Amino acid sequence: MGSSRAASRRTGGFVLLAGYLAVAGATAGYAVASGGRRFVATGDSFPGWLTALAETVGYFTATLAGALVIGTLVYVVTTAHPDDRGVLDADSFGRHRFAERVSLVWLASAAAMIPIQAADDSGIAVSRLADPEALRVALGASEMARGWIAVAVFSGVTALALRLTVRWVWHVVLLIPSLIGVIAVPVSGNAGQGPNHDYATSSVIVFAVALGVLTGVKVCAMLAPPSGPLQRRVLLLELTSGAVALLYGALLLRVMLPPTSLTGSDYGRLAMLGAVALALVWLGDLAALIGGRAGRLHSGRGTAAASALATITAVAAMSAMAVQTAPGLLAHKFTVWDVFLGYELPRPPSALRLVTFWRFDTFLGTAALVLAVLYVAGVVRLRRRGDTWPPGRTVAWLIGCLALVFVTGSGVRAYGSAMFSVHMVEHMADNMFVPVFLVLGAPVTLALRALPAAGGGHPPGPREWLVWLVHSPVTRFISHPVTAFVLFVGSLYVVYFTPMFDTLVRYHWGHEFMSAHFLITGYLFFWGIIGVDPGPRRLPFIGRLGVLFAVMPFHAFFGIALMTMTSTVGGRFYSYVDLPWLSSVVADQHMGGAIAWGSSELPILVVIIALVTQWAQQDRRAASRADRHAEASYDDDLDAYNAMLKELSRSRR
């Protein structure tokens, strides 16, 4: 059995290598055939055939390697059967080794793409960047080259960690750096430029991850087909990631590509090629699910290879699109607002405009809606089973999800991207308001009660994964009261009082990063204060109250510092935007400081009420237990000791 699986992996590896070489050759052929058309269209200098060819093939190679890494990690996380120590089983270890090797390819190709991309964007041959000063200047002019630096860093972290660990929980953790590495270049390319780039950036984050997961899972299924109950699980994973990739790919094309350019440009024809490849793969998976042929789909060597090569072809098409400017950007006359915001703000904010000016966040907003639907589905499942679930928790969770949709998709985000004062409203909501209600919803407890346990002979499922995560050393560390406190308070000062904010505020992906970061740190902090879910080490109630009050001076000092500063946080960006109805950037920052100082009172009040209520409930439960013990004549240790002596005396007699 072991030798047959090894032979299967070798055959699959040969098919993968041959498929990569064939698709890479086709990509190189396209780069040669297209010549300098993409440079002529933008008015840029042609960097030479070698540089142009290296950019196209290198982009595809690095993108495919990143997709294989993140997809393999997802495959390992969802199919592994680790032992009691959390160490991977033999089959998962083979896929772990595959991810370890591919991560080195990802690192090497990303590192090579840094000077290649910088040279291509500067319109010069890559050989001219041998001088460090010339490379530094070229990097400063190329956002995508700086994106490749981020890819090299995070792929290096992933490669090193894969070399050092074989435990399941660390593969979950490694999804974070691999995800950042996968999206770092797409968000700095076409999707991050021009009108409506807020929609495009949020969409390309989801699209890049979904396409990477689909590609990696397809290749893993080809190299070593899943067996037994895992076949249906892998098929559902492929269907979900494929559907998300198709949906968000369509959203991206709607923004980046005018309808008239779909067949009249190289960009449009490449988009059609990638879409057709993904659609054929998804329809094949759907047919296998409906027909109950999941096993045949994964075990058939020809079918599995064709499906994997189709996804690789889609990656190649998307890579060839990424190295040229989208037609929608070429046909548009840019304004300052197009460059820095992606939309216009002709009038100052008002309460009505903050509520009615909507630009739905296709990343965080969609995530909030999905979380709300999953939570309601869990509650419905409990009720159908005859179990109860406190309505207050459901209300709290839905308030948190809807508040996140509102904050990230309404005028609060739209105006917050251009004004520091409104940005602080968004920040306080993401960091203190939304997490409080999400924590009160007790999602982990609901999931543990609603999800079925894996039966005997079945691989671990979502319930087991959740238990492992909750009790893992990683969760214990990040949810420790000291760690959560440092992250909650320290990140506030690191983001706003260092050059980091000047970079993040410039890009839409920076706003997405800040929102996600402050949501997570806020959730971890309040989880340890008022959380119902199991997990973090709990301080006594008086200690939790003390930690809560200890946070307040830091927020007060932060707000006062903003109100008294003569320099401006993110001042260069706000001066570039130059809102016509904003008289003073400094005055707007002072207003933001006042908002940060005063708006924390309402969330803190909600937390105090919840904490005192939980404290009173615990006291009532303790009193009830004491009453029951008293009625049973075991109200204290002396009664229990006397009863024991009496029983010993009776037994001796």
XYZ file of C-alpha atoms in Angstrom:
653
model
C 0.000 0.000 0.000
C 2.776 2.409 0.964
C 4.773 1.638 -2.208
C 1.715 2.190 -4.424
C 1.031 5.564 -2.814
C 4.697 6.522 -3.240
C 4.514 5.553 -6.903
C 1.315 7.566 -7.221
C 3.049 10.617 -5.756
C 5.990 10.223 -8.130
C 3.653 9.986 -11.107
C 1.684 12.979 -9.873
C 4.890 14.932 -9.352
C 5.977 14.175 -12.907
C 2.580 15.297 -14.247
C 2.780 18.499 -12.158
C 6.289 19.323 -13.399
C 5.383 18.593 -17.009
C 2.201 20.662 -16.675
C 4.090 23.580 -15.170
C 6.705 23.531 -17.920
C 4.023 23.394 -20.606
C 1.996 26.262 -19.145
C 5.131 28.309 -18.395
C 6.237 27.763 -21.996
C 2.847 28.972 -23.225
C 3.142 32.002 -20.946
C 6.594 32.761 -22.337
C 5.232 32.368 -25.859
C 2.499 34.881 -25.108
C 5.073 37.318 -23.724
C 7.094 37.037 -26.949
C 4.058 37.206 -29.246
C 2.581 40.231 -27.495
C 5.896 42.017 -27.904
C 5.896 45.544 -26.603
C 2.162 46.155 -27.038
C 1.514 46.492 -23.328
C 4.322 49.025 -23.003
C 3.161 51.032 -26.003
C -0.396 51.178 -24.590
C 0.825 52.798 -21.379
C 3.529 54.941 -22.971
C 6.251 53.228 -20.937
C 9.715 52.371 -22.198
C 10.298 48.807 -23.343
C 12.781 47.199 -20.877
C 14.021 44.622 -23.369
C 12.926 41.106 -24.257
C 14.790 39.396 -21.430
C 13.280 41.567 -18.693
C 9.765 41.453 -20.166
C 9.944 37.668 -20.559
C 11.383 37.170 -17.057
C 8.613 39.275 -15.528
C 5.808 37.253 -17.150
C 7.247 33.808 -16.394
C 8.543 34.838 -12.957
C 5.177 36.291 -11.943
C 3.452 33.050 -12.951
C 6.011 30.875 -11.163
C 5.861 32.806 -7.896
C 2.054 33.066 -7.989
C 1.663 29.345 -8.659
C 4.098 28.466 -5.867
C 2.208 30.672 -3.410
C -1.087 29.110 -4.484
C 0.310 25.613 -3.968
C 1.600 26.513 -0.495
C -1.612 28.034 0.824
C -3.753 25.353 -0.832
C -1.615 22.565 0.609
C -1.779 24.113 4.074
C -5.573 24.220 3.830
C -5.571 20.630 2.612
C -3.431 19.479 5.533
C -5.517 21.384 8.088
C -8.806 19.949 6.816
C -7.757 16.342 6.174
C -5.050 15.539 8.760
C -5.557 13.034 11.550
C -2.883 14.081 14.092
C -2.005 12.037 17.144
C -2.533 13.074 20.768
C 0.523 15.352 20.608
C -0.812 17.120 17.524
C 1.800 15.572 15.194
C 0.641 14.958 11.621
C -0.171 11.485 10.339
C 1.897 9.860 7.585
C -0.276 10.978 4.632
C -0.440 14.572 5.843
C 3.298 14.578 6.461
C 3.846 13.793 2.777
C 1.815 16.864 1.821
C 3.670 18.853 4.471
C 6.937 17.924 2.762
C 5.480 19.033 -0.562
C 4.541 22.439 0.902
C 8.008 22.720 2.455
C 9.719 22.227 -0.911
C 7.353 24.491 -2.847
C 7.743 27.242 -0.246
C 11.454 27.385 -1.133
C 10.517 27.843 -4.794
C 8.093 30.562 -3.716
C 10.831 32.338 -1.756
C 13.407 32.107 -4.554
C 11.032 33.257 -7.307
C 9.659 36.123 -5.183
C 13.178 37.309 -4.391
C 14.082 37.189 -8.080
C 10.959 39.165 -8.972
C 11.991 42.151 -6.827
C 14.642 43.540 -9.228
C 12.832 42.178 -12.292
C 9.597 43.975 -11.401
C 11.429 47.163 -10.474
C 13.291 47.144 -13.790
C 10.170 46.400 -15.810
C 8.175 49.203 -14.151
C 11.074 51.602 -14.707
C 11.386 50.623 -18.379
C 15.015 49.533 -18.108
C 16.853 46.236 -18.384
C 17.244 44.347 -15.124
C 21.020 44.297 -15.600
C 21.080 48.054 -15.028
C 19.922 47.535 -11.425
C 23.138 45.873 -10.341
C 24.052 49.152 -8.660
C 22.384 49.286 -5.176
C 21.511 52.964 -5.547
C 19.792 52.354 -8.883
C 17.862 49.459 -7.338
C 16.776 51.642 -4.419
C 15.451 54.342 -6.747
C 13.647 51.787 -8.910
C 12.036 50.171 -5.851
C 10.790 53.544 -4.688
C 8.991 53.979 -8.021
C 7.403 50.499 -8.175
C 4.652 49.492 -5.774
C 4.527 45.963 -7.160
C 8.266 45.518 -6.564
C 7.734 46.500 -2.936
C 4.897 44.000 -2.881
C 7.330 41.297 -3.962
C 9.531 42.232 -1.001
C 6.577 41.442 1.275
C 6.043 38.155 -0.572
C 9.692 37.206 -0.090
C 9.522 37.981 3.631
C 6.342 36.041 4.335
C 7.224 33.130 2.078
C 10.543 32.930 3.936
C 8.708 32.838 7.280
C 6.463 30.078 5.953
C 9.367 28.054 4.569
C 11.338 28.291 7.817
C 8.356 27.361 9.991
C 7.480 24.390 7.783
C 11.027 23.188 8.225
C 10.798 23.394 12.024
C 7.377 21.917 12.830
C 5.106 19.020 11.904
C 2.267 19.835 14.291
C -1.259 20.498 13.071
C -1.848 23.732 14.961
C 1.173 25.428 13.411
C -0.159 24.699 9.947
C -3.228 26.701 10.945
C -1.023 29.545 12.148
C 1.009 29.455 8.919
C -2.132 30.222 6.948
C -1.696 33.842 8.092
C 1.762 34.578 6.580
C 0.959 32.531 3.495
C -2.288 34.480 3.012
C -0.426 37.789 3.270
C 2.159 36.536 0.798
C -0.526 35.504 -1.682
C -2.328 38.874 -1.655
C 0.641 41.261 -1.265
C 1.271 41.735 -4.992
C -2.347 41.614 -6.293
C -3.442 44.441 -3.965
C -0.558 46.620 -5.220
C -1.238 45.950 -8.902
C -4.191 46.800 -11.124
C -6.719 46.239 -8.361
C -5.174 48.937 -6.194
C -5.263 51.644 -8.858
C -7.782 54.076 -10.292
C -11.530 54.567 -9.851
C -13.389 52.084 -7.635
C -10.124 50.561 -6.468
C -11.696 50.113 -3.024
C -14.095 47.564 -4.527
C -11.309 45.982 -6.577
C -8.846 45.720 -3.687
C -11.348 44.087 -1.330
C -12.423 41.696 -4.083
C -8.919 40.723 -5.192
C -8.045 39.736 -1.600
C -10.813 37.133 -1.607
C -10.217 36.120 -5.232
C -6.479 35.517 -4.827
C -6.970 33.392 -1.720
C -9.847 31.387 -3.235
C -7.913 30.707 -6.450
C -4.834 29.718 -4.447
C -6.792 27.320 -2.247
C -8.515 25.749 -5.258
C -5.227 25.268 -7.103
C -3.361 23.848 -4.120
C -6.158 21.460 -3.159
C -6.533 20.259 -6.755
C -2.812 19.525 -7.021
C -2.772 17.743 -3.646
C -5.704 15.580 -4.734
C -3.815 14.722 -7.912
C -0.543 13.864 -6.140
C -2.200 11.676 -3.488
C -5.961 11.108 -3.992
C -8.031 11.345 -0.779
C -9.616 8.179 0.463
C -12.889 7.236 2.101
C -14.829 10.003 3.856
C -12.231 12.602 2.900
C -13.237 12.474 -0.759
C -16.509 14.303 -0.218
C -14.860 16.809 2.145
C -12.172 17.662 -0.402
C -14.793 17.958 -3.143
C -16.858 20.396 -1.058
C -13.707 22.419 -0.386
C -12.985 22.578 -4.116
C -16.563 23.553 -4.943
C -16.625 26.327 -2.345
C -13.277 27.843 -3.310
C -14.115 27.549 -7.013
C -17.471 29.286 -6.597
C -15.879 32.115 -4.600
C -13.120 32.519 -7.203
C -15.661 32.723 -10.036
C -17.882 35.203 -8.205
C -15.104 37.538 -7.124
C -13.356 37.198 -10.467
C -16.536 38.483 -12.112
C -16.615 41.420 -9.664
C -13.019 42.259 -10.523
C -13.680 42.169 -14.266
C -16.674 44.436 -13.779
C -14.376 47.060 -12.266
C -11.211 46.545 -14.309
C -12.544 45.733 -17.765
C -15.042 47.703 -19.892
C -17.518 45.342 -21.629
C -16.203 46.389 -25.049
C -12.702 45.175 -24.134
C -13.685 41.613 -23.290
C -12.766 40.240 -26.713
C -10.996 43.252 -28.169
C -7.897 43.196 -25.968
C -5.277 40.740 -24.747
C -6.433 41.457 -21.202
C -10.018 40.506 -22.002
C -9.067 37.352 -23.902
C -6.860 36.200 -21.035
C -9.734 36.862 -18.637
C -12.036 34.715 -20.765
C -9.449 31.910 -20.847
C -9.092 31.927 -17.066
C -12.851 32.143 -16.509
C -13.567 29.242 -18.889
C -10.918 27.069 -17.201
C -12.324 27.785 -13.734
C -15.911 27.289 -14.883
C -15.119 23.896 -16.440
C -13.375 22.762 -13.255
C -16.253 23.921 -11.078
C -18.917 22.314 -13.273
C -16.988 19.045 -13.192
C -16.836 19.164 -9.402
C -20.545 19.961 -9.203
C -21.415 17.065 -11.489
C -19.293 14.740 -9.344
C -21.069 15.894 -6.190
C -24.549 15.530 -7.658
C -23.741 12.171 -9.211
C -22.001 10.871 -6.101
C -18.755 10.358 -8.013
C -16.343 12.114 -5.660
C -14.178 9.034 -5.406
C -13.920 8.585 -9.164
C -13.100 12.259 -9.620
C -10.129 12.099 -7.237
C -8.950 8.568 -7.970
C -9.028 8.833 -11.765
C -5.515 9.889 -12.699
C -6.516 11.487 -15.987
C -9.482 13.369 -14.538
C -7.544 14.636 -11.516
C -4.604 15.724 -13.688
C -6.846 17.544 -16.161
C -8.624 19.354 -13.357
C -5.353 20.402 -11.701
C -3.834 21.570 -14.991
C -6.963 23.613 -15.733
C -6.553 25.530 -12.471
C -2.853 26.051 -13.223
C -3.877 27.440 -16.606
C -6.224 29.862 -14.827
C -3.335 30.984 -12.597
C -1.186 31.558 -15.687
C -3.934 33.621 -17.356
C -4.379 35.768 -14.254
C -0.595 36.232 -14.018
C -0.378 37.375 -17.635
C -3.188 39.843 -16.940
C -1.435 41.165 -13.838
C 1.740 42.194 -15.660
C -0.155 44.566 -17.976
C -2.345 47.573 -17.256
C -6.078 46.895 -17.233
C -7.998 48.519 -20.138
C -10.324 50.205 -17.697
C -7.389 52.130 -16.264
C -6.039 53.080 -19.699
C -9.367 54.551 -20.784
C -9.852 56.701 -17.688
C -8.646 60.225 -17.028
C -7.361 60.137 -13.466
C -8.161 62.616 -10.730
C -6.536 62.942 -7.324
C -9.532 61.250 -5.748
C -9.259 58.332 -8.189
C -5.668 57.800 -7.131
C -6.080 58.073 -3.359
C -9.723 57.094 -2.716
C -11.287 55.542 -5.815
C -14.443 57.668 -5.497
C -15.511 61.268 -5.054
C -16.518 63.083 -1.882
C -17.865 66.393 -3.202
C -19.707 67.332 -0.002
C -18.745 67.358 3.677
C -19.953 64.558 5.949
C -23.230 64.771 7.819
C -25.193 62.266 9.858
C -27.389 61.521 6.851
C -24.464 61.069 4.451
C -22.608 58.811 6.873
C -25.669 56.551 6.899
C -26.658 56.697 3.232
C -23.307 56.915 1.382
C -22.649 53.210 0.802
C -19.701 51.402 -0.756
C -20.135 47.820 0.450
C -16.923 46.138 1.566
C -16.758 42.895 -0.410
C -14.161 41.504 1.995
C -14.995 42.370 5.610
C -18.643 43.166 4.917
C -19.185 39.828 3.228
C -17.319 38.065 6.036
C -19.645 39.689 8.595
C -22.754 38.546 6.701
C -21.401 35.005 6.359
C -20.657 34.877 10.103
C -24.178 36.071 10.882
C -25.728 33.404 8.640
C -23.563 30.629 10.124
C -24.446 31.720 13.657
C -28.179 31.705 12.923
C -27.822 28.289 11.272
C -26.175 26.981 14.451
C -28.972 28.355 16.630
C -31.606 26.819 14.341
C -29.845 23.475 14.513
C -29.858 23.552 18.303
C -33.549 24.404 18.432
C -34.452 21.634 16.003
C -32.580 19.264 18.275
C -34.623 20.490 21.231
C -31.804 22.443 22.899
C -32.063 26.043 24.029
C -29.789 28.965 23.326
C -29.999 32.314 25.146
C -31.651 34.873 22.824
C -29.430 37.611 24.257
C -26.352 35.966 22.804
C -27.947 35.768 19.366
C -28.936 39.425 19.523
C -25.436 40.435 20.635
C -23.774 38.513 17.803
C -26.095 39.915 15.142
C -25.572 43.451 16.473
C -21.818 42.972 16.179
C -22.024 41.569 12.631
C -24.414 44.252 11.386
C -22.320 46.958 13.033
C -19.262 45.632 11.177
C -21.182 45.710 7.875
C -22.229 49.297 8.586
C -18.818 50.550 9.694
C -16.927 49.031 6.748
C -19.496 49.734 4.040
C -21.214 53.007 4.893
C -20.081 56.600 4.829
C -18.082 55.921 7.991
C -15.508 54.000 5.926
C -15.875 56.193 2.832
C -15.280 59.462 4.695
C -12.942 57.768 7.188
C -10.534 56.994 4.344
C -10.180 60.727 3.693
C -10.667 62.341 7.133
C -8.824 61.458 10.328
C -11.758 62.410 12.566
C -14.176 60.027 10.830
C -11.424 57.410 10.688
C -11.281 57.488 14.488
C -15.013 56.739 14.597
C -14.324 53.686 12.442
C -11.336 52.715 14.581
C -13.216 52.914 17.879
C -16.095 50.894 16.446
C -13.758 48.196 15.095
C -11.633 48.032 18.239
C -14.139 48.472 21.074
C -17.773 48.367 19.957
C -17.999 45.459 17.503
C -15.708 43.052 19.444
C -17.707 43.510 22.665
C -20.908 42.252 21.044
C -19.151 39.487 19.141
C -17.598 38.206 22.376
C -20.972 38.303 24.141
C -22.354 36.128 21.335
C -20.198 33.172 22.547
C -19.603 31.755 19.037
C -17.181 29.034 20.158
C -19.664 27.637 22.673
C -22.394 27.647 20.038
C -20.155 25.904 17.513
C -19.109 23.218 20.004
C -22.751 22.497 20.768
C -24.031 22.646 17.195
C -21.256 20.852 15.302
C -21.403 17.042 15.308
C -18.490 15.065 16.686
C -16.587 12.849 14.291
C -17.621 9.261 14.853
C -15.378 6.248 15.061
C -13.510 5.571 11.852
C -14.109 9.085 10.567
C -11.407 11.746 10.268
C -11.550 14.732 12.619
C -14.000 17.424 11.573
C -14.733 21.090 12.339
C -15.660 20.382 15.950
C -12.363 18.655 16.640
C -10.426 21.402 14.856
C -12.104 23.990 17.057
C -11.288 22.058 20.236
C -7.635 21.739 19.211
C -7.411 25.441 18.453
C -9.084 26.546 21.674
C -6.738 24.443 23.793
C -3.585 24.994 21.741
C -0.511 26.753 23.181
C -0.880 29.437 20.506
C -4.376 30.356 21.677
C -3.326 30.238 25.310
C -0.505 32.663 24.578
C -2.353 35.251 22.475
C -5.412 35.168 24.759
C -3.391 35.453 27.979
C -4.475 38.615 29.835
C -1.006 40.148 29.620
C -0.605 39.403 25.898
C -4.104 40.604 25.072
C -3.551 43.791 27.092
C -0.238 44.550 25.369
C -1.708 43.939 21.906
C -4.818 45.983 22.657
C -2.963 48.996 24.028
C 0.422 48.742 22.316
C -0.872 48.405 18.762
C -2.783 51.660 19.211
C 0.445 53.601 19.733
C 2.530 51.601 17.236
C 0.095 52.153 14.370
C -0.628 55.854 14.909
C 2.587 57.225 16.384
C 5.024 55.621 13.943
C 5.414 55.957 10.145
C 3.238 52.850 9.805
C 0.021 54.891 9.656
C 1.433 57.095 6.884
C 1.748 53.967 4.729
C -1.477 52.236 5.730
C -3.718 55.263 5.255
C -2.474 55.658 1.662
C -3.922 52.358 0.413
C -7.277 50.643 0.656
C -5.552 47.428 1.667
C -4.091 49.416 4.565
C -7.579 50.304 5.780
C -8.600 46.652 5.475
C -5.520 45.631 7.441
C -6.212 48.146 10.210
C -9.850 47.081 10.483
C -8.969 43.379 10.675
C -6.125 43.994 13.128
C -8.133 46.127 15.516
C -11.064 43.711 15.364
C -8.832 40.789 16.339
C -6.982 42.592 19.131
C -10.242 43.960 20.507
C -11.822 40.503 20.443
C -8.863 38.920 22.252
C -8.913 41.603 24.954
C -12.634 41.473 25.667
C -12.638 37.666 25.412
C -10.558 37.588 28.580
C -12.769 40.192 30.297
C -16.378 39.164 29.549
C -16.006 36.096 27.331
C -18.318 33.138 27.859
C -16.402 30.847 25.529
C -13.716 28.508 26.871
C -10.144 29.348 26.068
C -8.236 32.179 27.697
C -6.965 32.121 31.253
C -9.545 33.891 33.368
C -8.601 36.406 36.030
C -10.869 36.758 39.073
C -13.701 39.204 38.478
C -12.024 41.898 40.526
C -8.868 41.385 38.420
C -10.824 41.696 35.171
C -12.392 44.900 36.403
C -8.933 46.194 37.296
C -7.581 45.383 33.816
C -10.556 47.147 32.266
C -9.942 50.304 34.273
C -6.203 50.062 33.556
C -6.918 50.424 29.831
C -8.826 53.674 30.208
C -5.837 55.956 30.988
C -4.005 54.700 27.898
C -6.964 55.582 25.677
C -7.334 58.937 27.414
C -3.645 59.745 26.924
C -3.868 58.680 23.269
C -6.777 61.041 22.657
C -5.125 63.909 24.538
C -1.890 63.424 22.585
C -3.779 63.683 19.306
C -5.566 66.812 20.484
C -2.359 68.578 21.491
C -0.025 67.604 18.631
C 1.032 70.344 16.250
C 2.188 67.842 13.614
C -0.358 65.738 11.766
C -0.650 61.951 11.700
C -0.741 60.919 8.045
C -0.406 64.574 7.104
C 1.178 63.950 3.693
C -1.726 61.778 2.564
C -4.391 64.212 3.791
C -2.609 67.090 2.074
C -2.623 65.131 -1.203
C -6.361 64.418 -0.935
C -6.947 68.101 -0.147
C -10.679 67.970 0.561
C -12.105 71.312 -0.587
C -14.480 71.626 2.344
C -11.934 70.684 5.047
C -10.430 73.919 6.326
C -7.682 72.459 8.556
C -6.125 68.994 8.703
C -4.732 69.779 12.161
C -8.156 70.776 13.486
C -9.613 67.578 12.036
C -6.938 65.565 13.864
C -7.796 67.337 17.110
C -11.420 66.364 16.533
C -10.282 62.764 16.000
C -8.434 62.862 19.317
C -11.563 64.096 21.071
C -13.561 61.264 19.490
C -10.967 58.711 20.616
C -11.041 60.136 24.129
C -14.789 60.361 24.556
C -16.227 57.538 22.474
C -14.743 54.728 24.570
C -17.149 55.373 27.423
C -20.176 53.637 25.880
C -18.371 50.349 25.043
C -16.701 50.369 28.472
C -20.112 50.881 30.089
C -21.509 47.891 28.187
C -18.517 45.802 29.281
C -18.903 46.830 32.927
C -22.605 45.956 32.889
C -21.859 42.566 31.327
C -19.011 41.923 33.780
C -21.066 42.836 36.848
C -23.957 40.696 35.591
C -21.654 37.703 35.118
C -20.183 38.321 38.563
C -23.635 38.378 40.167
C -24.654 35.225 38.327
C -21.548 33.425 39.570
C -22.281 34.522 43.147
C -25.846 33.256 42.839
C -24.628 29.911 41.531
C -22.078 29.675 44.356
C -24.770 30.512 46.936
C -27.089 27.928 45.427
C -24.393 25.255 45.644
C -23.687 26.218 49.251
C -27.376 25.921 50.109
C -27.557 22.469 48.571
C -24.483 21.365 50.531
C -25.924 22.820 53.717
C -29.183 20.919 53.251
C -27.125 17.754 52.832
C -25.186 18.490 56.063
C -21.949 19.122 54.181
C -21.880 22.886 54.568
C -18.275 22.972 55.770
C -15.210 20.822 56.191
C -15.928 20.149 59.883
C -19.291 18.540 59.173
C -17.735 16.431 56.452
C -14.890 15.375 58.780
C -17.281 14.441 61.622
C -19.422 12.449 59.268
C -16.348 10.546 58.070
C -15.292 9.720 61.653
C -18.803 8.547 62.480
C -18.829 6.260 59.455
C -15.392 4.809 60.344
C -16.529 4.106 63.897
C -19.647 2.337 62.675
C -17.654 0.179 60.241
C -15.172 -0.906 62.958
C -17.969 -1.990 65.243
